[in-house]
mmCIF file of C-alpha atoms in Angstrom:
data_model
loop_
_atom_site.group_PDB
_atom_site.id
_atom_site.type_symbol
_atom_site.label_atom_id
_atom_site.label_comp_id
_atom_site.label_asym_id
_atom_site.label_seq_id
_atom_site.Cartn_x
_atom_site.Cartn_y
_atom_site.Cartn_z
ATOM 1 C CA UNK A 274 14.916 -18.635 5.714
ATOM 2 C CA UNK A 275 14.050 -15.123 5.160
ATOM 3 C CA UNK A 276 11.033 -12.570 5.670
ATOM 4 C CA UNK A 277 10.460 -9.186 4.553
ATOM 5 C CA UNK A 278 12.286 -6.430 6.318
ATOM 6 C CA UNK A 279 9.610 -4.625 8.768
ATOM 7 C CA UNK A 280 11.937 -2.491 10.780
ATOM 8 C CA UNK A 281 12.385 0.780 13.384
ATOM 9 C CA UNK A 282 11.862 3.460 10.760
ATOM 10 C CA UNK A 283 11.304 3.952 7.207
ATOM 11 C CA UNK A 284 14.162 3.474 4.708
ATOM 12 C CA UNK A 285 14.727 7.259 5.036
ATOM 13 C CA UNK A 286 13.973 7.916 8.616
ATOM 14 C CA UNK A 287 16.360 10.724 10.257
ATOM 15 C CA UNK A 288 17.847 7.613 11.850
ATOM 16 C CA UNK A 289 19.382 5.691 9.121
ATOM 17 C CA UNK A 290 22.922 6.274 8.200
ATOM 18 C CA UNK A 291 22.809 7.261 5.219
ATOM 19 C CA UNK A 292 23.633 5.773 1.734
ATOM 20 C CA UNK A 293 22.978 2.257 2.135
ATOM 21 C CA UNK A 294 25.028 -0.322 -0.848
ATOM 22 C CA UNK A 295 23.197 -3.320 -2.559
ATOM 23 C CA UNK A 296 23.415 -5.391 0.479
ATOM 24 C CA UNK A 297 21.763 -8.157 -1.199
ATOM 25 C CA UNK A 298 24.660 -8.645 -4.138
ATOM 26 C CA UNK A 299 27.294 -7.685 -1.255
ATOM 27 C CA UNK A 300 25.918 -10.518 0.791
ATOM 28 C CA UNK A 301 24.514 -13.493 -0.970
ATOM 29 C CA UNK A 302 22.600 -15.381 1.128
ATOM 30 C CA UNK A 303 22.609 -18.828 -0.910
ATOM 31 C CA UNK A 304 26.560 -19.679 0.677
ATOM 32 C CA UNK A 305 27.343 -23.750 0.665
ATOM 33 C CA UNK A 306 28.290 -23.443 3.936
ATOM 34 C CA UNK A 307 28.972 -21.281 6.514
ATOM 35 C CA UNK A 308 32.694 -20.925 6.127
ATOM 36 C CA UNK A 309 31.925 -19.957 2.708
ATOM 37 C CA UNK A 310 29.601 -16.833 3.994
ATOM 38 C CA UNK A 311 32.277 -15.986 6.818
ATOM 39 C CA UNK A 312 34.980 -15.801 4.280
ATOM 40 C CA UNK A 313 32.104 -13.291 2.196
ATOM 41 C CA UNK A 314 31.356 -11.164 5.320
ATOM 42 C CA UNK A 315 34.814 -10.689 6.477
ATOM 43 C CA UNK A 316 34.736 -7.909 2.894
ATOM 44 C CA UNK A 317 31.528 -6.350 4.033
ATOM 45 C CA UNK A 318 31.321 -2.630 3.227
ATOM 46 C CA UNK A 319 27.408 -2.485 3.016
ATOM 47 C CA UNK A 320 27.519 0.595 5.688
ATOM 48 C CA UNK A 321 29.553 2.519 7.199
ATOM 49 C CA UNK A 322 30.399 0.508 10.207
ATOM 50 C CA UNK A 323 33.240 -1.106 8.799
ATOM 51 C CA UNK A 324 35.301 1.897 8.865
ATOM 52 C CA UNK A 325 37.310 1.994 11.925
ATOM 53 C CA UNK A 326 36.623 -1.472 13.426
ATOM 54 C CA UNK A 327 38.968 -4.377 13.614
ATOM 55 C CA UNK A 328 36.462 -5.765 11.349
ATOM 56 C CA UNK A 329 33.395 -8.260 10.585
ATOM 57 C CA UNK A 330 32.276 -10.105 14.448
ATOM 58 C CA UNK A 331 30.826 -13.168 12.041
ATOM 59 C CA UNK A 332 28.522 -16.108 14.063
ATOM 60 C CA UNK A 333 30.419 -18.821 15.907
ATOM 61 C CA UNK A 334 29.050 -22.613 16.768
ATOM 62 C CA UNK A 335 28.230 -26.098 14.693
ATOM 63 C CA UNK A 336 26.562 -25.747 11.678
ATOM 64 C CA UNK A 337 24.487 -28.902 13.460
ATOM 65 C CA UNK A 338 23.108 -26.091 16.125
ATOM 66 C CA UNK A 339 19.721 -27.105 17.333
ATOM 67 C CA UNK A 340 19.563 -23.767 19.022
ATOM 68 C CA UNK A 341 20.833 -20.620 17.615
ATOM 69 C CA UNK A 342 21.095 -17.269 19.826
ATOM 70 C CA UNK A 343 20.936 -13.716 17.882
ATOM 71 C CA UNK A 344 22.295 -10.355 19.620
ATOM 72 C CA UNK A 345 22.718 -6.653 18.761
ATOM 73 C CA UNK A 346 25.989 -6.293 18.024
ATOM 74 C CA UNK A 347 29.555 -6.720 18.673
ATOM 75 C CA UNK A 348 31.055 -4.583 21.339
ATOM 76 C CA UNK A 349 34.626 -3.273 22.162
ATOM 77 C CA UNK A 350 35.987 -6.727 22.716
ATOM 78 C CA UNK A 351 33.864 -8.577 20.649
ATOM 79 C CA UNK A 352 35.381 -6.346 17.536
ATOM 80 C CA UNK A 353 39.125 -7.074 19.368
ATOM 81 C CA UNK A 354 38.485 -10.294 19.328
ATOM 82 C CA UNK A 355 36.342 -10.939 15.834
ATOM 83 C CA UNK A 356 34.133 -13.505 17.771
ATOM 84 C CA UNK A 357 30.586 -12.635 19.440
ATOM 85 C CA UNK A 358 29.990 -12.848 23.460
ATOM 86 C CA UNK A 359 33.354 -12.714 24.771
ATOM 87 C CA UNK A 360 33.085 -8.757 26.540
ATOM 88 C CA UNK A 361 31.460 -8.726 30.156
ATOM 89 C CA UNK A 362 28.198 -9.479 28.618
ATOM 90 C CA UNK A 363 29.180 -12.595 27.129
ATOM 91 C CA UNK A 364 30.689 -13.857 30.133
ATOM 92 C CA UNK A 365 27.153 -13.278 32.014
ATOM 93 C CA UNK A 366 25.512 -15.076 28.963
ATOM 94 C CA UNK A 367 27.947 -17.754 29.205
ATOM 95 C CA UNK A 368 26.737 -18.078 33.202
ATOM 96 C CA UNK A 369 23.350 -18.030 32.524
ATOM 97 C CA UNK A 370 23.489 -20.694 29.731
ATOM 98 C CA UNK A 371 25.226 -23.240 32.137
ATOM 99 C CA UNK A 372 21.840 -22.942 34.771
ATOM 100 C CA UNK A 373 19.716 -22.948 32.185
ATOM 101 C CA UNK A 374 21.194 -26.436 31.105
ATOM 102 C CA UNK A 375 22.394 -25.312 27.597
ATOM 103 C CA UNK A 376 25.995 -25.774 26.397
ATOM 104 C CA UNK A 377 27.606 -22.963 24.177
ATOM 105 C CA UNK A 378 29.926 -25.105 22.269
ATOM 106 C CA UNK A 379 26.157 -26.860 20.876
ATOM 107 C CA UNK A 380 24.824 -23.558 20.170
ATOM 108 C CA UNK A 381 25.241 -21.057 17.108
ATOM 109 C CA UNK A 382 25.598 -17.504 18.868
ATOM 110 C CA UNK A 383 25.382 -14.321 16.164
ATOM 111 C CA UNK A 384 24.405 -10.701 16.026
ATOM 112 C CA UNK A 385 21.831 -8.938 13.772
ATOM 113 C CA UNK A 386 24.697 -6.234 13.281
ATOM 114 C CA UNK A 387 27.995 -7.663 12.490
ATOM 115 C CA UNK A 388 29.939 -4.458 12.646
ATOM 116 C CA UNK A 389 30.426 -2.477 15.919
ATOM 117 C CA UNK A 390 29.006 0.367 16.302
ATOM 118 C CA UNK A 391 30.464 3.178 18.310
ATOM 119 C CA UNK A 392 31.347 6.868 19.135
ATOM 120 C CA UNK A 393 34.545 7.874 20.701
ATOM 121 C CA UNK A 394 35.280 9.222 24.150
ATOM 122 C CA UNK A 395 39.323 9.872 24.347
ATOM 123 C CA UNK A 396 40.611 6.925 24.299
ATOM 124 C CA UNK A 397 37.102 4.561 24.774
ATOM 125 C CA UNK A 398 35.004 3.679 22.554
ATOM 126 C CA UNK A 399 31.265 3.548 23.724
ATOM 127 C CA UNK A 400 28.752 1.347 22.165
ATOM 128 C CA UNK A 401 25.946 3.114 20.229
ATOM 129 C CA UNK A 402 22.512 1.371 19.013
ATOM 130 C CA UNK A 403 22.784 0.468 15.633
ATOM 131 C CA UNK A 404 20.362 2.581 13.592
ATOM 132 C CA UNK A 405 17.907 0.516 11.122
ATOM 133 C CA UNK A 406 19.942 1.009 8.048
ATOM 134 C CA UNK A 407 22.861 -0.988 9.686
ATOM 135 C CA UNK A 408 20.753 -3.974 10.472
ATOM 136 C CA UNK A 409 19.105 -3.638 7.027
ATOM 137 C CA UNK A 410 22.221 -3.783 5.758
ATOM 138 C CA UNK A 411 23.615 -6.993 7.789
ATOM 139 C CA UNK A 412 20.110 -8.626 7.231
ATOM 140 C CA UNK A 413 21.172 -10.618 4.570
ATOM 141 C CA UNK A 414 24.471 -11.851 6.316
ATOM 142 C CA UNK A 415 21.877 -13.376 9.004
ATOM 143 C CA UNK A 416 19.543 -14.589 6.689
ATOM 144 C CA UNK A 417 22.318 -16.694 5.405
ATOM 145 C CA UNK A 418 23.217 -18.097 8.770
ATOM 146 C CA UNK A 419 19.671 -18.907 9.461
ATOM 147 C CA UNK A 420 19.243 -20.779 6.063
ATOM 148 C CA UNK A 421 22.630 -22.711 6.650
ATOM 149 C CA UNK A 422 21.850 -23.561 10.411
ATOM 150 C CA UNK A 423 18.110 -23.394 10.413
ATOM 151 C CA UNK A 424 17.820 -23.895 14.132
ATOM 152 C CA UNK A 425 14.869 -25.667 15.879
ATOM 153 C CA UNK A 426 14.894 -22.787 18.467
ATOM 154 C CA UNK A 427 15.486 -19.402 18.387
ATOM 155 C CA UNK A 428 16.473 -16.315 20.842
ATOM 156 C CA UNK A 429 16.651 -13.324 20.105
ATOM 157 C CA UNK A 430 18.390 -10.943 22.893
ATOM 158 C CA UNK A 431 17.445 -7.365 22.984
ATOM 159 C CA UNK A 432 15.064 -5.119 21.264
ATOM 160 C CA UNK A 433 17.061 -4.582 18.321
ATOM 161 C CA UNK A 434 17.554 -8.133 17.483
ATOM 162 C CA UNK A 435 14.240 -8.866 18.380
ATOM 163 C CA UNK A 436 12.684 -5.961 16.102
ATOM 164 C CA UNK A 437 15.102 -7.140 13.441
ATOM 165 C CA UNK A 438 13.079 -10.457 12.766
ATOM 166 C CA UNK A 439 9.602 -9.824 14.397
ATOM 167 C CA UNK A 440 9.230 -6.034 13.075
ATOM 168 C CA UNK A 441 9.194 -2.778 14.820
ATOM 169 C CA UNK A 442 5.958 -2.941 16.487
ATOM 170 C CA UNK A 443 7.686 -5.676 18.788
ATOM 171 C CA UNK A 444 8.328 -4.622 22.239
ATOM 172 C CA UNK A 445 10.594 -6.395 24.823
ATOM 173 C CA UNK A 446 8.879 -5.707 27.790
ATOM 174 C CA UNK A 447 5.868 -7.466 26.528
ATOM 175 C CA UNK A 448 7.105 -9.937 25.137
ATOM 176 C CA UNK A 449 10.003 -11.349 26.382
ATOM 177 C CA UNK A 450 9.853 -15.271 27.141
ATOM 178 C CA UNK A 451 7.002 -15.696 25.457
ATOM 179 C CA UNK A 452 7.427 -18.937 22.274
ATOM 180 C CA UNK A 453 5.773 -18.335 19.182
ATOM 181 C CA UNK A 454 6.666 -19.920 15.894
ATOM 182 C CA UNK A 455 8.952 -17.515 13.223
ATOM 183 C CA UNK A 456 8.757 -19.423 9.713
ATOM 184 C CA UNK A 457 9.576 -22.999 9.967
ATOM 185 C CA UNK A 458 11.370 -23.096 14.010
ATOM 186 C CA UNK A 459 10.467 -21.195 17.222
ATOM 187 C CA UNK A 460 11.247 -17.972 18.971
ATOM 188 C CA UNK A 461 11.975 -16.879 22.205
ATOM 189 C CA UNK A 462 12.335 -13.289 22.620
ATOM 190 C CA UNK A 463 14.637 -12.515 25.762
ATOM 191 C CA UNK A 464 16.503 -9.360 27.501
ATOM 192 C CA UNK A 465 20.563 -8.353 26.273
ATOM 193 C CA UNK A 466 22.514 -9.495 28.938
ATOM 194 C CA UNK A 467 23.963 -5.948 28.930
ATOM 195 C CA UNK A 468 20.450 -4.994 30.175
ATOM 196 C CA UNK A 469 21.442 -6.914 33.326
ATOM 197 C CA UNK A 470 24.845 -5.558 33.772
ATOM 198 C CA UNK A 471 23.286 -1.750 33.278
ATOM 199 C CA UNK A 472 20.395 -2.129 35.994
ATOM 200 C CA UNK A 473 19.637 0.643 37.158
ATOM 201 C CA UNK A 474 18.075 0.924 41.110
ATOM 202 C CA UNK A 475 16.966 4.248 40.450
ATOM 203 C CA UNK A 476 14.226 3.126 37.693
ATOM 204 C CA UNK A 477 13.864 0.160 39.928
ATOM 205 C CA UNK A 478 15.427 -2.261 37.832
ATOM 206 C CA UNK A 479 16.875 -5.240 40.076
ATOM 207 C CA UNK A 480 19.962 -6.957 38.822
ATOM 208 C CA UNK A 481 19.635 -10.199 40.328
ATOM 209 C CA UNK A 482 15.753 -10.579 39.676
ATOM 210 C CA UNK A 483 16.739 -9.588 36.465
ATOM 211 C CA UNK A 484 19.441 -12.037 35.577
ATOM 212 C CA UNK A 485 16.812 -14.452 37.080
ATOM 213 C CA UNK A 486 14.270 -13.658 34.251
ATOM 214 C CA UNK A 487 16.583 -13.909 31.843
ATOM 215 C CA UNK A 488 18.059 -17.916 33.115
ATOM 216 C CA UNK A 489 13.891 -18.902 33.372
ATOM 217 C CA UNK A 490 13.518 -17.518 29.610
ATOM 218 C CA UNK A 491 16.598 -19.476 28.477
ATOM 219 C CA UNK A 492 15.156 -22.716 30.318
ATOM 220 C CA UNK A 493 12.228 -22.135 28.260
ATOM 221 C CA UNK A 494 13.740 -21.667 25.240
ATOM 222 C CA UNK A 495 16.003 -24.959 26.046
ATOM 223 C CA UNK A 496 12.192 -27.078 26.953
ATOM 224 C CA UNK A 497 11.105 -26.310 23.258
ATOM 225 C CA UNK A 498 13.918 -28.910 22.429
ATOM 226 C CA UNK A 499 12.537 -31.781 24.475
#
């Protein structure tokens, strides 16, 4: 299950970060299974990202995932850990999935960047977007999940994951909770949970309407299924 990369930027738009590697023969997509492609993306050094992390944050859940859920990135304890969704976001995403009806244990939960990506603040590290050459780079590692999984539903959380698979001219705010089909399943675009746990009341962002939005477009997401 692939598509052509249509990303944020060119291939060498001020934002990338730099040389890129042959992602493609670092990462081939055609695993036999998914242990198989873990075992593969645990040696990633397609960017940069893997210097200075604990290492590769690969996809967790059953290979037998009707639903499969794709992120940003790791972050701080995500990359402590080595699994996605455990941090303060996770544990909101975890609460949301239970009132939307969906168990995580029957789900496949990933990120479009597999590396974290951070700057450093004394002793902190701080989560930084990931620019388009480090998704370009992970594409392939989540073209091979999608291919070994191939989910009947989709959601993509956040702009960057969403961008990753529907292109750049995707926008969130637009199109968030909205199903249309991606290749051969469907997609629901959604918010980050981090979005929720960052509201802001001075750009009149709402925490609790917005962790609201976010359980109805899981329930939707979870209806495709029926």
């Amino acid at each position: 299950m692939t598509e052509p990369l249509d990303l944020f930027s060119t291939p060498d738009a001020p934002d990338s970060p730099g040389p890129i590697l042959d992602a493609a023969a670092a990462a081939p997509t055609e695993a036999p299974d998914l242990d198989t492609l873990r075992e593969r993306a645990a040696v990633c050094t397609a960017c940069e990202l893997y210097e200075g992390t604990t290492g590769t944050v690969f996809g967790t859940g059953p290979a037998t995932a009707r639903m499969m859920f794709v992120g940003e990135q790791p972050g701080d304890q995500e990359d402590r850990a080595l699994e996605p969704f455990v941090g303060p976001a996770g544990r909101l995403f975890d609460g949301a999935l239970v009132e939307a009806g969906i168990a995580r244990e029957d789900a496949y939960v990933t990120n479009a960047v597999k590396h974290f990506s951070f700057r450093r603040q004394g002793n902190r590290r701080i989560h930084q977007t990931p620019k388009v050459g480090h998704v370009r780079a992970c594409r392939p590692w989540l073209d091979g999940e999608l291919a070994l999984v191939r989910p009947h539903v989709l959601v993509t959380l956040g702009a960057t994951a969403g961008k990753a698979l529907l292109g750049a001219s995707f926008r969130i705010t637009a199109e968030r909770g909205q199903p249309r089909p991606w290749q051969d399943t469907m997609l629901v675009p959604t918010i980050h949970p981090s979005a929720i746990l960052r509201a802001d009341p001075n750009r009149g962002q709402d925490a609790d309407e917005m962790r609201a939005g976010f359980v109805e477009d899981l329930r939707t997401a979870a209806g495709l299924l029926s």
